[in-house]
Short mmCIF file of C-alpha atoms in Angstrom, two decimals:
data_model
loop_
_atom_site.label_atom_id
_atom_site.label_comp_id
_atom_site.label_asym_id
_atom_site.label_seq_id
_atom_site.Cartn_x
_atom_site.Cartn_y
_atom_site.Cartn_z
CA UNK A 17 45.23 100.61 57.65
CA UNK A 18 47.63 100.16 55.16
CA UNK A 19 48.48 103.49 55.84
CA UNK A 20 48.64 101.79 59.88
CA UNK A 21 50.74 99.53 58.71
CA UNK A 22 53.31 101.29 57.32
CA UNK A 23 54.05 103.80 59.93
CA UNK A 24 53.84 100.72 62.22
CA UNK A 25 56.75 99.05 59.91
CA UNK A 26 58.70 102.39 59.78
CA UNK A 27 58.41 102.72 64.35
CA UNK A 28 59.66 99.11 65.03
CA UNK A 29 63.14 99.56 63.72
CA UNK A 30 63.13 103.37 65.51
CA UNK A 31 61.83 102.04 68.66
CA UNK A 32 64.06 99.40 68.33
CA UNK A 33 67.23 102.03 67.89
CA UNK A 34 66.35 103.54 70.30
CA UNK A 35 66.06 100.83 72.79
CA UNK A 36 69.80 99.53 71.55
CA UNK A 37 70.82 103.26 72.05
CA UNK A 38 70.36 103.10 75.80
CA UNK A 39 71.60 99.73 76.29
CA UNK A 40 74.45 100.44 74.31
CA UNK A 41 74.90 104.20 76.70
CA UNK A 42 73.94 102.10 79.63
CA UNK A 43 76.69 99.83 78.74
CA UNK A 44 78.92 102.44 78.41
CA UNK A 45 78.20 104.17 81.81
CA UNK A 46 78.63 101.08 84.06
CA UNK A 47 81.65 100.51 82.34
CA UNK A 48 82.80 103.52 83.29
CA UNK A 49 81.79 103.84 86.64
CA UNK A 50 83.53 100.11 86.92
CA UNK A 51 87.11 101.71 85.71
CA UNK A 52 86.22 104.86 87.95
CA UNK A 53 85.95 102.08 90.99
CA UNK A 54 89.47 100.36 89.96
CA UNK A 55 91.52 103.60 89.60
CA UNK A 56 90.18 104.76 93.42
CA UNK A 57 90.45 101.29 95.04
CA UNK A 58 93.92 101.16 93.63
CA UNK A 59 94.55 104.95 94.65
CA UNK A 60 93.61 104.13 98.35
CA UNK A 61 95.50 100.61 98.50
CA UNK A 62 98.94 102.46 97.61
CA UNK A 63 97.84 105.46 99.54
CA UNK A 64 96.44 103.70 103.18
CA UNK A 65 99.42 100.86 102.46
CA UNK A 66 102.69 103.53 102.29
CA UNK A 67 100.63 105.69 104.88
CA UNK A 68 99.98 102.79 107.69
CA UNK A 69 103.86 101.39 107.01
CA UNK A 70 105.38 105.12 107.32
CA UNK A 71 103.27 105.70 110.42
CA UNK A 72 104.41 102.45 112.01
CA UNK A 73 107.57 103.65 111.07
CA UNK A 74 107.17 106.56 113.25
CA UNK A 75 106.15 104.54 116.06
CA UNK A 76 109.00 102.28 116.15
CA UNK A 77 110.87 105.29 116.34
CA UNK A 78 109.71 107.26 119.30
CA UNK A 79 109.99 103.97 121.29
CA UNK A 80 113.09 103.32 120.07
CA UNK A 81 114.73 106.37 121.58
CA UNK A 82 112.27 106.15 124.72
CA UNK A 83 113.77 103.38 125.56
CA UNK A 84 117.48 105.23 125.47
CA UNK A 85 115.99 108.45 126.82
CA UNK A 86 113.51 107.60 129.37
CA UNK A 87 110.09 109.63 129.70
CA UNK A 88 111.61 112.67 127.48
CA UNK A 89 108.43 115.49 127.29
CA UNK A 90 108.75 116.12 123.73
CA UNK A 91 109.14 112.76 122.40
CA UNK A 92 106.14 111.83 124.18
CA UNK A 93 104.29 113.83 122.70
CA UNK A 94 105.35 113.42 119.75
CA UNK A 95 104.86 109.38 119.95
CA UNK A 96 101.48 109.99 121.25
CA UNK A 97 100.86 111.86 117.99
CA UNK A 98 102.13 109.61 115.77
CA UNK A 99 99.71 106.39 117.68
CA UNK A 100 96.73 108.71 116.60
CA UNK A 101 97.82 108.58 113.32
CA UNK A 102 98.04 104.60 113.25
CA UNK A 103 95.45 104.06 114.74
CA UNK A 104 93.44 106.52 112.36
CA UNK A 105 95.61 104.56 109.10
CA UNK A 106 94.74 101.50 110.63
CA UNK A 107 90.79 102.49 110.83
CA UNK A 108 90.70 102.90 107.26
CA UNK A 109 92.96 100.79 105.81
CA UNK A 110 90.27 98.50 107.16
CA UNK A 111 86.94 99.99 105.71
CA UNK A 112 88.47 100.72 102.20
CA UNK A 113 89.78 96.84 102.52
CA UNK A 114 93.31 97.80 101.01
CA UNK A 115 96.20 95.61 101.36
CA UNK A 116 99.00 96.59 103.81
CA UNK A 117 102.48 96.67 102.97
CA UNK A 118 103.60 92.66 103.48
CA UNK A 119 106.64 94.06 104.90
CA UNK A 120 105.59 95.68 107.57
CA UNK A 121 107.60 93.52 110.16
CA UNK A 122 110.98 95.15 108.51
CA UNK A 123 109.63 98.98 109.10
CA UNK A 124 108.51 98.38 112.52
CA UNK A 125 112.11 96.75 113.34
CA UNK A 126 113.95 99.73 111.43
CA UNK A 127 112.01 102.47 112.93
CA UNK A 128 112.88 100.99 116.36
CA UNK A 129 116.39 100.82 115.52
CA UNK A 130 116.53 103.99 114.11
CA UNK A 131 115.10 105.68 116.81
CA UNK A 132 117.10 103.72 119.43
CA UNK A 133 120.88 104.28 117.19
CA UNK A 134 119.72 107.97 117.17
CA UNK A 135 118.67 108.66 120.65
CA UNK A 136 122.12 107.13 121.72
CA UNK A 137 123.61 110.15 120.64
CA UNK A 138 122.08 111.84 123.35
CA UNK A 139 118.62 114.34 122.50
CA UNK A 140 120.18 116.14 119.89
CA UNK A 141 121.03 113.13 118.07
CA UNK A 142 116.79 111.96 118.80
CA UNK A 143 116.17 115.50 117.14
CA UNK A 144 117.74 115.15 113.99
CA UNK A 145 116.28 112.15 113.67
CA UNK A 146 113.12 113.51 113.71
CA UNK A 147 114.02 116.57 111.49
CA UNK A 148 114.97 114.36 108.98
CA UNK A 149 112.31 111.97 108.87
CA UNK A 150 109.38 114.54 109.11
CA UNK A 151 111.05 116.31 106.77
CA UNK A 152 110.40 113.79 104.13
CA UNK A 153 107.32 112.79 105.95
CA UNK A 154 105.73 116.01 105.50
CA UNK A 155 106.73 116.55 101.99
CA UNK A 156 105.28 112.92 101.02
CA UNK A 157 101.65 114.26 102.89
CA UNK A 158 101.74 117.12 100.45
CA UNK A 159 102.06 115.24 97.13
CA UNK A 160 99.35 112.94 98.04
CA UNK A 161 97.41 115.66 99.02
CA UNK A 162 97.80 117.34 95.50
CA UNK A 163 97.74 113.35 93.70
CA UNK A 164 94.37 113.73 95.89
CA UNK A 165 93.16 117.02 94.94
CA UNK A 166 93.41 116.19 91.27
CA UNK A 167 90.93 113.15 90.70
CA UNK A 168 87.71 114.21 92.33
CA UNK A 169 89.26 115.68 95.70
CA UNK A 170 85.85 116.28 96.79
CA UNK A 171 85.39 112.28 96.93
CA UNK A 172 88.13 111.96 98.85
CA UNK A 173 87.42 113.97 102.51
CA UNK A 174 88.02 112.45 104.84
CA UNK A 175 91.02 110.69 103.30
CA UNK A 176 92.27 114.08 102.71
CA UNK A 177 91.36 115.51 106.58
CA UNK A 178 93.44 112.83 108.01
CA UNK A 179 96.20 113.70 105.52
CA UNK A 180 96.27 117.26 106.17
CA UNK A 181 95.81 116.86 109.65
CA UNK A 182 99.50 114.27 109.47
CA UNK A 183 101.13 116.74 107.89
CA UNK A 184 100.67 119.66 110.10
CA UNK A 185 101.34 117.55 112.51
CA UNK A 186 104.73 116.04 110.83
CA UNK A 187 105.74 119.53 110.41
CA UNK A 188 105.06 120.30 114.06
CA UNK A 189 107.30 117.68 114.95
CA UNK A 190 109.93 118.47 112.69
CA UNK A 191 109.64 122.45 114.05
CA UNK A 192 110.05 120.94 117.80
CA UNK A 193 113.41 118.94 116.79
CA UNK A 194 115.29 121.81 115.39
CA UNK A 195 113.90 124.06 118.45
CA UNK A 196 115.75 122.06 120.90
CA UNK A 197 118.62 121.37 119.31
CA UNK A 198 118.74 119.12 116.10
CA UNK A 199 121.44 121.17 114.25
CA UNK A 200 124.01 120.59 117.62
CA UNK A 201 123.86 116.78 117.00
CA UNK A 202 126.83 115.38 115.85
CA UNK A 203 127.49 114.99 112.39
CA UNK A 204 124.59 116.52 111.22
CA UNK A 205 124.54 116.49 107.78
CA UNK A 206 125.79 113.84 107.30
CA UNK A 207 123.29 111.89 109.35
CA UNK A 208 119.83 113.50 108.00
CA UNK A 209 120.91 113.26 104.73
CA UNK A 210 121.24 109.53 104.94
CA UNK A 211 118.03 108.98 107.20
CA UNK A 212 116.05 111.23 104.18
CA UNK A 213 117.40 109.06 101.62
CA UNK A 214 116.77 105.45 103.73
CA UNK A 215 113.15 107.33 104.30
CA UNK A 216 112.62 108.39 100.31
CA UNK A 217 113.65 104.42 99.72
CA UNK A 218 111.19 103.03 102.22
CA UNK A 219 108.57 105.07 101.31
CA UNK A 220 109.27 104.14 97.49
CA UNK A 221 109.42 100.58 98.30
CA UNK A 222 106.17 100.30 100.31
CA UNK A 223 103.63 102.08 97.44
CA UNK A 224 104.56 98.72 96.00
CA UNK A 225 105.15 95.58 98.46
#
């Protein structure tokens, strides 16, 4: 009987240690899971916010160009694709409860003004705008794709698919702009450099506000 009591007294502390270790392990896992979810939320919040702002700006650029150029078939085709991008990002923003840019009205107004102003230079001016904007945006999407792939890419299949599709469309717009005389626009070098700088600045702001 004394032997049994001795064994029992030794087993009890060991059992308590095992229970304590299991609880600590479970707590760590819960903490790690919460941290992972928080990082993912912040990542999606930033990506969806800036991309929705960018697609809104692109939609308004083409709207401004169409006001000047009329029903230009090249611009119309690009505009239809931008509308699809905008709807897709709006859906994902809602799905992931991400926060849109607080400067959304500014991006819409600035986009329309840019499209309208460059179209006043004719179709080549509009195409120069497209080349400048889409070169920056295609690069931007490439950067986001690399970032997602480096952060458990298999967990981001839906967003990666959308980013790749948008990047390919934007690259297509860029190439179409060159094919339709963008480089023959007045002050092409200065115009595109200015637009690119503006786009990069807008991306930086929209990621944060």
